[in-house]
Coordinates of C-alpha atoms in Angstrom, one line a residue:
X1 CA -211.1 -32.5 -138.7
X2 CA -213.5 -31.0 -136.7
X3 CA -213.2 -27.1 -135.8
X4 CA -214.5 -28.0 -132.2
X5 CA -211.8 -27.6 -129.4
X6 CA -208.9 -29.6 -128.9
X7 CA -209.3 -32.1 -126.3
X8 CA -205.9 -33.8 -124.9
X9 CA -205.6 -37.3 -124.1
X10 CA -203.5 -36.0 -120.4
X11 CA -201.8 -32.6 -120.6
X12 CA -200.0 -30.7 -118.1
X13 CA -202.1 -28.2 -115.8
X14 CA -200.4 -26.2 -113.7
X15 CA -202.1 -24.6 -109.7
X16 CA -200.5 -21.6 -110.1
X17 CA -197.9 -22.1 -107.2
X18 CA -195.4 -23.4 -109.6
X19 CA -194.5 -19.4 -110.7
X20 CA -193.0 -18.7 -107.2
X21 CA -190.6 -21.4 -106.9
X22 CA -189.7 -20.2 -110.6
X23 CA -189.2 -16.7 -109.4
X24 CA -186.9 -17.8 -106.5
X25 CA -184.8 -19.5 -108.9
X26 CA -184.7 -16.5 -111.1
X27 CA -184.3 -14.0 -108.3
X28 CA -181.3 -16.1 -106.8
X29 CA -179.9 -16.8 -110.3
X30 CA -179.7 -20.2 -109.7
X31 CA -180.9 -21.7 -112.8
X32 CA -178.7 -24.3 -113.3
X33 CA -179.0 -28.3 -112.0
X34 CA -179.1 -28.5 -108.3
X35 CA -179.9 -25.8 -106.0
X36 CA -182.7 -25.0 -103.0
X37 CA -185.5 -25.7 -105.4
X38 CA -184.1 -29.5 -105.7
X39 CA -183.4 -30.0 -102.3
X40 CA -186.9 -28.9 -101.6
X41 CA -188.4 -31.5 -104.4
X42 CA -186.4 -34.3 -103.3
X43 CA -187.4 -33.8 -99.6
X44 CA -191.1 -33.2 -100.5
X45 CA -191.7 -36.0 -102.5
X46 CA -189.9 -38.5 -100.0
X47 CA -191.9 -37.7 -97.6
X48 CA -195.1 -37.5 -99.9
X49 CA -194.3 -41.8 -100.8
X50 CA -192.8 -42.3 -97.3
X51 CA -188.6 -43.1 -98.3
X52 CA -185.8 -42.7 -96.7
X53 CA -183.9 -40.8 -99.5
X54 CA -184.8 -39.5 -103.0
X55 CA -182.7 -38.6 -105.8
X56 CA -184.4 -35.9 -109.0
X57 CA -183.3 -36.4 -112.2
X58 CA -183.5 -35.1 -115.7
X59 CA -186.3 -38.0 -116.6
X60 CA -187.6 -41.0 -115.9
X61 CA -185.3 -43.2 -118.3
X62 CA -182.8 -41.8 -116.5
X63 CA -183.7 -43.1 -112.7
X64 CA -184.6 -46.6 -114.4
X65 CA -181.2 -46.5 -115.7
X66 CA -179.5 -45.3 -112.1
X67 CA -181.5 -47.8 -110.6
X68 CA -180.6 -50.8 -112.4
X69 CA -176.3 -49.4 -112.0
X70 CA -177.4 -49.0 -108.0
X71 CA -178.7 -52.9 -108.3
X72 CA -175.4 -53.8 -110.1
X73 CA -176.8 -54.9 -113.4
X74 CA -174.1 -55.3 -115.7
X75 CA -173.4 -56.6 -118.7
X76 CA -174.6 -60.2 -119.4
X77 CA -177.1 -59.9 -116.7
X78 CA -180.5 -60.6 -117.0
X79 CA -183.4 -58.7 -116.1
X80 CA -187.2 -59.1 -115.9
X81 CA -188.8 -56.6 -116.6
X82 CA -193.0 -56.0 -117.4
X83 CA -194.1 -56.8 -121.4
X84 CA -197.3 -54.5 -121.1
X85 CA -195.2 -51.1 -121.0
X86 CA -193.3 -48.3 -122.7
X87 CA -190.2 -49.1 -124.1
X88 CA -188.3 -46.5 -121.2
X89 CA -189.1 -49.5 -119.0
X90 CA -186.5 -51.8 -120.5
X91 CA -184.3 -49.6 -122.5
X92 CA -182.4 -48.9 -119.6
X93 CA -181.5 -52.6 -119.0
X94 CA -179.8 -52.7 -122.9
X95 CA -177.6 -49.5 -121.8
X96 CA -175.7 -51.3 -119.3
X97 CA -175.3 -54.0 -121.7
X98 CA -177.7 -56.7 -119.7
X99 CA -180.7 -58.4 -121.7
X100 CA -184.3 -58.4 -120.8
X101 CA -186.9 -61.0 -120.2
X102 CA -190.3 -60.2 -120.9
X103 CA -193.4 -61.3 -118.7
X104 CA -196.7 -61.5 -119.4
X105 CA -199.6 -59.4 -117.8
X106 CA -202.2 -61.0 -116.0
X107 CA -206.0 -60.3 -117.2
X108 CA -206.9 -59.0 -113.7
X109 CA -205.1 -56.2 -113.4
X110 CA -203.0 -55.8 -116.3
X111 CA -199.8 -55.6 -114.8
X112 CA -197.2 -58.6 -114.4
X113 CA -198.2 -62.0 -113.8
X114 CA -197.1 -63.5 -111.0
X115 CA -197.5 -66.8 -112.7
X116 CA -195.4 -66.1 -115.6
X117 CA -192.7 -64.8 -113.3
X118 CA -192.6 -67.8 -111.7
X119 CA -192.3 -69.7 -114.5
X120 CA -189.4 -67.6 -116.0
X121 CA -187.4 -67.8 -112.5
X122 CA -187.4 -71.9 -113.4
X123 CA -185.3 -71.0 -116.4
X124 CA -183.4 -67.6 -115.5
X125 CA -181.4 -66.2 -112.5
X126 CA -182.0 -62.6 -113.1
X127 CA -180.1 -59.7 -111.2
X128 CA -183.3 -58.0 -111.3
X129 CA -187.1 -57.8 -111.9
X130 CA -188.3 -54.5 -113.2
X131 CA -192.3 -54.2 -112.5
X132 CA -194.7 -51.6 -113.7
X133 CA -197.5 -50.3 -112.6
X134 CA -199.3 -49.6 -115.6
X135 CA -201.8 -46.8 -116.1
X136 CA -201.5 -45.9 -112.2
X137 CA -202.4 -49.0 -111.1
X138 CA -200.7 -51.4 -108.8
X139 CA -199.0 -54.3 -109.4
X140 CA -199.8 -57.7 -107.1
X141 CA -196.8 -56.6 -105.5
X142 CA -197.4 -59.5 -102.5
X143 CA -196.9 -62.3 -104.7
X144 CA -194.0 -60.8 -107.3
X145 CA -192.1 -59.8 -104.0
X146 CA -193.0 -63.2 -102.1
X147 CA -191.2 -65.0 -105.5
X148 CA -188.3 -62.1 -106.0
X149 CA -187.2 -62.2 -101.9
X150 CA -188.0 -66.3 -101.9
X151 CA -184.6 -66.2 -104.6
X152 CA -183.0 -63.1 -103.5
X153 CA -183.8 -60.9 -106.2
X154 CA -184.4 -57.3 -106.0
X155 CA -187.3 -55.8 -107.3
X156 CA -187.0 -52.2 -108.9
X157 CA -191.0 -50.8 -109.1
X158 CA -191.5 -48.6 -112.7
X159 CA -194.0 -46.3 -110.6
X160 CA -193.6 -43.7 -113.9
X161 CA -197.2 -43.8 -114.2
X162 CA -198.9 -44.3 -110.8
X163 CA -197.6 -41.2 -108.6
X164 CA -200.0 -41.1 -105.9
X165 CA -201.3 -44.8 -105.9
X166 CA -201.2 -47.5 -103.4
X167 CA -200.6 -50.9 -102.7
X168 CA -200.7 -52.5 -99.1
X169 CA -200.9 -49.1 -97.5
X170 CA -197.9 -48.1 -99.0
X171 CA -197.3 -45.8 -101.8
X172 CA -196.4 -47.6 -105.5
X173 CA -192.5 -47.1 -105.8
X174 CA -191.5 -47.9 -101.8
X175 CA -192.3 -51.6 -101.5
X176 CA -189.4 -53.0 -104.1
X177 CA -185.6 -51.7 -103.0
X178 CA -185.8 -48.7 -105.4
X179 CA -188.8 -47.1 -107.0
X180 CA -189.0 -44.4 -110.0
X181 CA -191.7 -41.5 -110.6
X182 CA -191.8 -39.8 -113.9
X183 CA -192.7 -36.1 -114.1
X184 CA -192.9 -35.9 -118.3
X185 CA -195.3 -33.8 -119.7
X186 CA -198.1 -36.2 -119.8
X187 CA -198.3 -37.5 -116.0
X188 CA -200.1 -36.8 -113.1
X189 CA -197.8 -33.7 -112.0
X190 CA -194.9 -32.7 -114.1
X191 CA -191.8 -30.7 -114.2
X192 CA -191.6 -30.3 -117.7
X193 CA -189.2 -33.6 -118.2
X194 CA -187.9 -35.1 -115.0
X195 CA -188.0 -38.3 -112.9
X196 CA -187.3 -39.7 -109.2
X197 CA -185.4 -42.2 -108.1
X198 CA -186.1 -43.3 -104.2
X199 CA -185.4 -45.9 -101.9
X200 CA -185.3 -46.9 -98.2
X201 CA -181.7 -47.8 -98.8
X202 CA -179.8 -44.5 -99.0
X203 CA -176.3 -45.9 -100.0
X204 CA -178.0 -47.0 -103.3
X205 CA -179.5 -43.2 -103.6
X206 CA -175.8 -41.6 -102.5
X207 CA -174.2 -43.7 -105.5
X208 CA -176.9 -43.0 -107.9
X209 CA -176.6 -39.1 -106.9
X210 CA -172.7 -39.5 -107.9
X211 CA -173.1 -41.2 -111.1
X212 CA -175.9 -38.4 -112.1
X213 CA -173.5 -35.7 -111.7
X214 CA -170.7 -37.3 -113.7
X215 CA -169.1 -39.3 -111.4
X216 CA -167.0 -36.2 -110.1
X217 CA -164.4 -37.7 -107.6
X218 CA -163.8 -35.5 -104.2
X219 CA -160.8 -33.4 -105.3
X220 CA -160.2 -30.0 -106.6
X221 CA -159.3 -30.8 -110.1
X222 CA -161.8 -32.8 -112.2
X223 CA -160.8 -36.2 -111.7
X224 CA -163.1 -39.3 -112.9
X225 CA -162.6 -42.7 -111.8
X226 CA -165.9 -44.0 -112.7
X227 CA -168.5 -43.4 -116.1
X228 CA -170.6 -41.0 -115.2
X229 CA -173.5 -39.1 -116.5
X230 CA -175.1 -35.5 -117.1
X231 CA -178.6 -36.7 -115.2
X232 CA -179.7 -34.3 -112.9
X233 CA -182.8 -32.2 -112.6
X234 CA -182.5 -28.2 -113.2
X235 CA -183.3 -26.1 -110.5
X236 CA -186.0 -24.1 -112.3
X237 CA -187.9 -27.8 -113.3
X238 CA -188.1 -28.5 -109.9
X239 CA -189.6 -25.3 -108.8
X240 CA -191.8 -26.6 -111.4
X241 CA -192.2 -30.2 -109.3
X242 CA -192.7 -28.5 -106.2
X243 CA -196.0 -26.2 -107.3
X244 CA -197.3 -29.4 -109.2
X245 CA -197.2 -31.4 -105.8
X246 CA -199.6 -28.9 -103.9
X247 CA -202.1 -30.1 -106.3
X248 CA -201.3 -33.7 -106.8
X249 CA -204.1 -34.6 -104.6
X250 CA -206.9 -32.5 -106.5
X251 CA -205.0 -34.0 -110.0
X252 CA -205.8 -37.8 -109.0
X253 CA -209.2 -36.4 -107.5
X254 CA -209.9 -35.0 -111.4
X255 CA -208.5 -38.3 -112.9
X256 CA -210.7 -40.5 -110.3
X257 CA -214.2 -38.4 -111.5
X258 CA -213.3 -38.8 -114.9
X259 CA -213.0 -42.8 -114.7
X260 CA -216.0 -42.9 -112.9
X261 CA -218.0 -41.1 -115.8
X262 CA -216.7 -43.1 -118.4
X263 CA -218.0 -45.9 -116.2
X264 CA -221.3 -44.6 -115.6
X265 CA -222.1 -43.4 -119.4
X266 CA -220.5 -46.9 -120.3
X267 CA -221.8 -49.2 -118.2
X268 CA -225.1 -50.7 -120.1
X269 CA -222.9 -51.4 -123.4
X270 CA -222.1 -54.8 -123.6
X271 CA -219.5 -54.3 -126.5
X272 CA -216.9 -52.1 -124.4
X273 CA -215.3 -52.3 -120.9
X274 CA -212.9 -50.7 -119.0
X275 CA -209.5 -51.3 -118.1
X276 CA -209.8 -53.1 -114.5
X277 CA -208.9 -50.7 -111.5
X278 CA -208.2 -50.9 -107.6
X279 CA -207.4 -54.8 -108.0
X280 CA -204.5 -54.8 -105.7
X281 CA -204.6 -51.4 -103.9
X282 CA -205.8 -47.8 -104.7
X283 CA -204.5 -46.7 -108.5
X284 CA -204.1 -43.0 -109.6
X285 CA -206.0 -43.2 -112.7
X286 CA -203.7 -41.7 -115.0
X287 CA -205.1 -43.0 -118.0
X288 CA -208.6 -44.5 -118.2
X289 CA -208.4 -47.4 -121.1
X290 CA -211.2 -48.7 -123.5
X291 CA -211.7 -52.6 -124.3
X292 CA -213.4 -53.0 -127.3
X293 CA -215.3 -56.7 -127.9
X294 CA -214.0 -58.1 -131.2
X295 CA -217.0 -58.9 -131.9
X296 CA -218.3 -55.6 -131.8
X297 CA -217.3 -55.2 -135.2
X298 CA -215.5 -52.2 -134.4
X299 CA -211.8 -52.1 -134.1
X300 CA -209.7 -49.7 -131.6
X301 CA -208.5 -47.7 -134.6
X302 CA -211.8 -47.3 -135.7
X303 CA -212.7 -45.4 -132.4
X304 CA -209.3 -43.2 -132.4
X305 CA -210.2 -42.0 -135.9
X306 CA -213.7 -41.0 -135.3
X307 CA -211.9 -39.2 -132.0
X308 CA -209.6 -37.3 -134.2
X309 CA -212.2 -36.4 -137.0
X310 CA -213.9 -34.3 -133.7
X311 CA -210.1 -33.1 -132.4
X312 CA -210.2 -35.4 -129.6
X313 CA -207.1 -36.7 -128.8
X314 CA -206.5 -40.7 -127.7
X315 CA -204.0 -43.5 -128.8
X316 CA -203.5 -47.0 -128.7
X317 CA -202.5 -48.9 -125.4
X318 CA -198.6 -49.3 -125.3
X319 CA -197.5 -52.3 -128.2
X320 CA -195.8 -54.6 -125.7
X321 CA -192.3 -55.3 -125.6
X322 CA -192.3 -58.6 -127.3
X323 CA -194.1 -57.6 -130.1
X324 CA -191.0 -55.1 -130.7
X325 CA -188.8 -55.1 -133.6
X326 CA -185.9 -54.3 -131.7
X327 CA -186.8 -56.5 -128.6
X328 CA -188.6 -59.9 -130.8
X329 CA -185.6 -62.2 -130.1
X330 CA -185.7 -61.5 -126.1
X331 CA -187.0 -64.3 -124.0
X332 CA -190.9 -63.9 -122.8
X333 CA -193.1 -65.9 -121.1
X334 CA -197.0 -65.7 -121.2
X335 CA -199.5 -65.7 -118.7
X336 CA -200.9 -68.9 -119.0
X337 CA -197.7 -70.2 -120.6
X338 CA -199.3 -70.7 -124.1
X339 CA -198.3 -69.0 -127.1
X340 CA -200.7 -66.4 -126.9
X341 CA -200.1 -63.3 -124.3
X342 CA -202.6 -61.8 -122.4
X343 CA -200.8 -58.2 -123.4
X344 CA -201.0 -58.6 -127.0
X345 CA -205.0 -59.5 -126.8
X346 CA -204.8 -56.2 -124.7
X347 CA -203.0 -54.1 -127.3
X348 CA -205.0 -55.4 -130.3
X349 CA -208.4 -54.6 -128.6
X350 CA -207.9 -51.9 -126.4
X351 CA -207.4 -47.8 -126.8
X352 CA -206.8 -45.0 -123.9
X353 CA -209.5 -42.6 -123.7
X354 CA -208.7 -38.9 -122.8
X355 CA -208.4 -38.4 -119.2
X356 CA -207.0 -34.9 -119.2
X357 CA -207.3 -33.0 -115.8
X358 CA -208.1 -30.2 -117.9
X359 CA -211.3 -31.7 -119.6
X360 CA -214.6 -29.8 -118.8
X361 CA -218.0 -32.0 -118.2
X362 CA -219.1 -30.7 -122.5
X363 CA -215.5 -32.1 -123.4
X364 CA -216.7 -35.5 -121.7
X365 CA -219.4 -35.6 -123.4
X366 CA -218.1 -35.4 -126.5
X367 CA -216.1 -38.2 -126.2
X368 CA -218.5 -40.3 -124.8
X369 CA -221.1 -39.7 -127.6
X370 CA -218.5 -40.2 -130.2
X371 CA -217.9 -43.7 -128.4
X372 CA -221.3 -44.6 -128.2
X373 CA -222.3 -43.2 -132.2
X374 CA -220.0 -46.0 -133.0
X375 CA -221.6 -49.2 -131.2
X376 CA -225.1 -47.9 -131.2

């Protein structure tokens, strides 16, 4: 491996605020979950996405898994849910003992097909559909609500990824009933591991908030009449939350200028394209993604090992969910309703490059000349 310096495929970097909200909860010794510092968060990023009510949580998983109680998924339920994801989007819907359906992306924009969902909705009444937005970029959120509200189903947005984004003027996470936003390590802003859970609908956000805290019953004594579940957000992470969101803006700025060079020092090769951006509304750019031409002759491992060999960080795009060991046997439906899926031809030919707000203009280069050694 090369002795040159490590460059991250999307690491945390912090604006410098985040140490004062620390401080307060050090000062105040409130360390613990809840406290002034998650107040704050919640407030901030409500009003940031433009909800009612927001709930902060321990992660991610956890809000998808809130969400999907809040909706009433139970077990036996099904639930739609995006194929071209992480497996934190669906995992959730196996915990409450409900079974997934898998659709297809569309080649457009990556992100669920509205044609596939329509074509599972002929076969399936499903409690719920959840929908990503993959990469921080927006579903086709018209057509997959037009379908879910046509049959009555909620829609539950997996906005992990695309903090900041928008689709129809509104922010990715507020057009379903209940959105999430992750704040892991990796994404846009972080809190060290945490997530959000909002919605216009605040009874939804008032049960989820009583189920996060272990389902403690109003009396003096511990008394539990419901399952509940050690979920919430510590006060010191979300003094974290609230420095990151000062800089969100200048983060997606950074992750913006960074897709556009890989665009510009890409843009007369032939053999590699980028993953498609801005289709339905105005994506964060979390993670700028590689296509690579089969016929190229080069493979998408070929390009992450000659990344590696100069410390350069990247990995392959997320195996989708029906491709799974654990998840094989679950129902999916394809894009074009063949037997092959547009998110598998994805996954076998595509990569993620580095798009680490931390990257200087050398570290770019690097990366691109690496690329473009291997299809010279």
């Amino acid at each position: 491996m090369s002795e040159s310096k490590r460059v991250f495929l999307s690491s945390p970097s912090m604006g410098g605020g985040e140490q004062k909200y620390i401080a307060k909860a050090f000062d105040t010794n409130w360390i613990a979950p809840l406290g002034a510092n998650v107040d704050e968060f919640e407030d901030v990023v409500a009003r940031y996405v433009g909800a009612s009510s927001a709930l902060a949580l321990n992660s991610g998983t956890a809000a998808l898994h809130l969400g999907l109680k809040a909706l009433g998924v139970q077990r036996g339920d099904i639930v739609f849910c995006s194929d071209l994801t992480f497996a934190a989007s669906c995992n959730p819907i196996c915990y409450e003992g409900a079974t997934p359906v898998f659709i297809d992306c569309e080649p457009e924009s990556w992100n669920m097909s509205p044609a596939a969902l329509e074509r599972a909705f002929e076969d399936h009444d499903p409690k719920a559909v959840v929908v990503v937005h993959l990469y921080g970029e927006p579903a086709n959120m018209a057509a997959i609500k037009e379908l879910c509200d046509a049959r009555g189903v909620p829609v539950l947005e997996d906005a992990a990824e695309s903090l900041g984004a928008t689709v129809g003027g509104r922010h990715t996470g507020t057009v379903g009933m209940l959105g999430v936003y992750s704040f892991n390590g990796n994404k846009i802003i972080t809190t060290s591991g945490g997530g959000m859970l909002v919605s216009d609908e605040g009874v939804l956000i008032d049960k989820a908030r009583f189920w996060s805290t272990q389902a403690r019953d109003k009396a003096l004594h511990y008394q539990h009449s419901e399952l509940g579940y050690n979920y919430r957000l510590s006060n010191v992470c979300a003094g974290i939350g609230l420095g990151q969101m000062e800089v969100l803006e200048d983060h997606i700025a950074r992750k913006r200028a960074i897709r556009d060079a890989y665009a510009a020092a890409f843009a007369g090769n032939g053999q590699v394209a980028l993953n498609p951006v801005d289709v339905y509304g105005l994506g964060n750019r979390w993670l700028t993604c590689l296509s690579v031409d089969p016929q190229s002759g080069v493979a998408p491992l070929d390009v992450i090992e000659a990344l590696a060999k100069e410390n350069i960080e990247s990995r392959p795009i997320w195996k989708p969910m029906s491709l799974q060991p654990y998840y094989e046997k679950c129902p999916a439906y394809s894009h074009d309703g063949g037997e092959r899926f547009v998110g598998w031809r994805i996954f076998e030919h595509g990569l993620c490059l580095p798009s680490d707000i931390n990257m200087s203009e050398e570290d770019l280069g690097r990366v691109v000349d690496v690329v473009s050694r291997l299809f010279s």
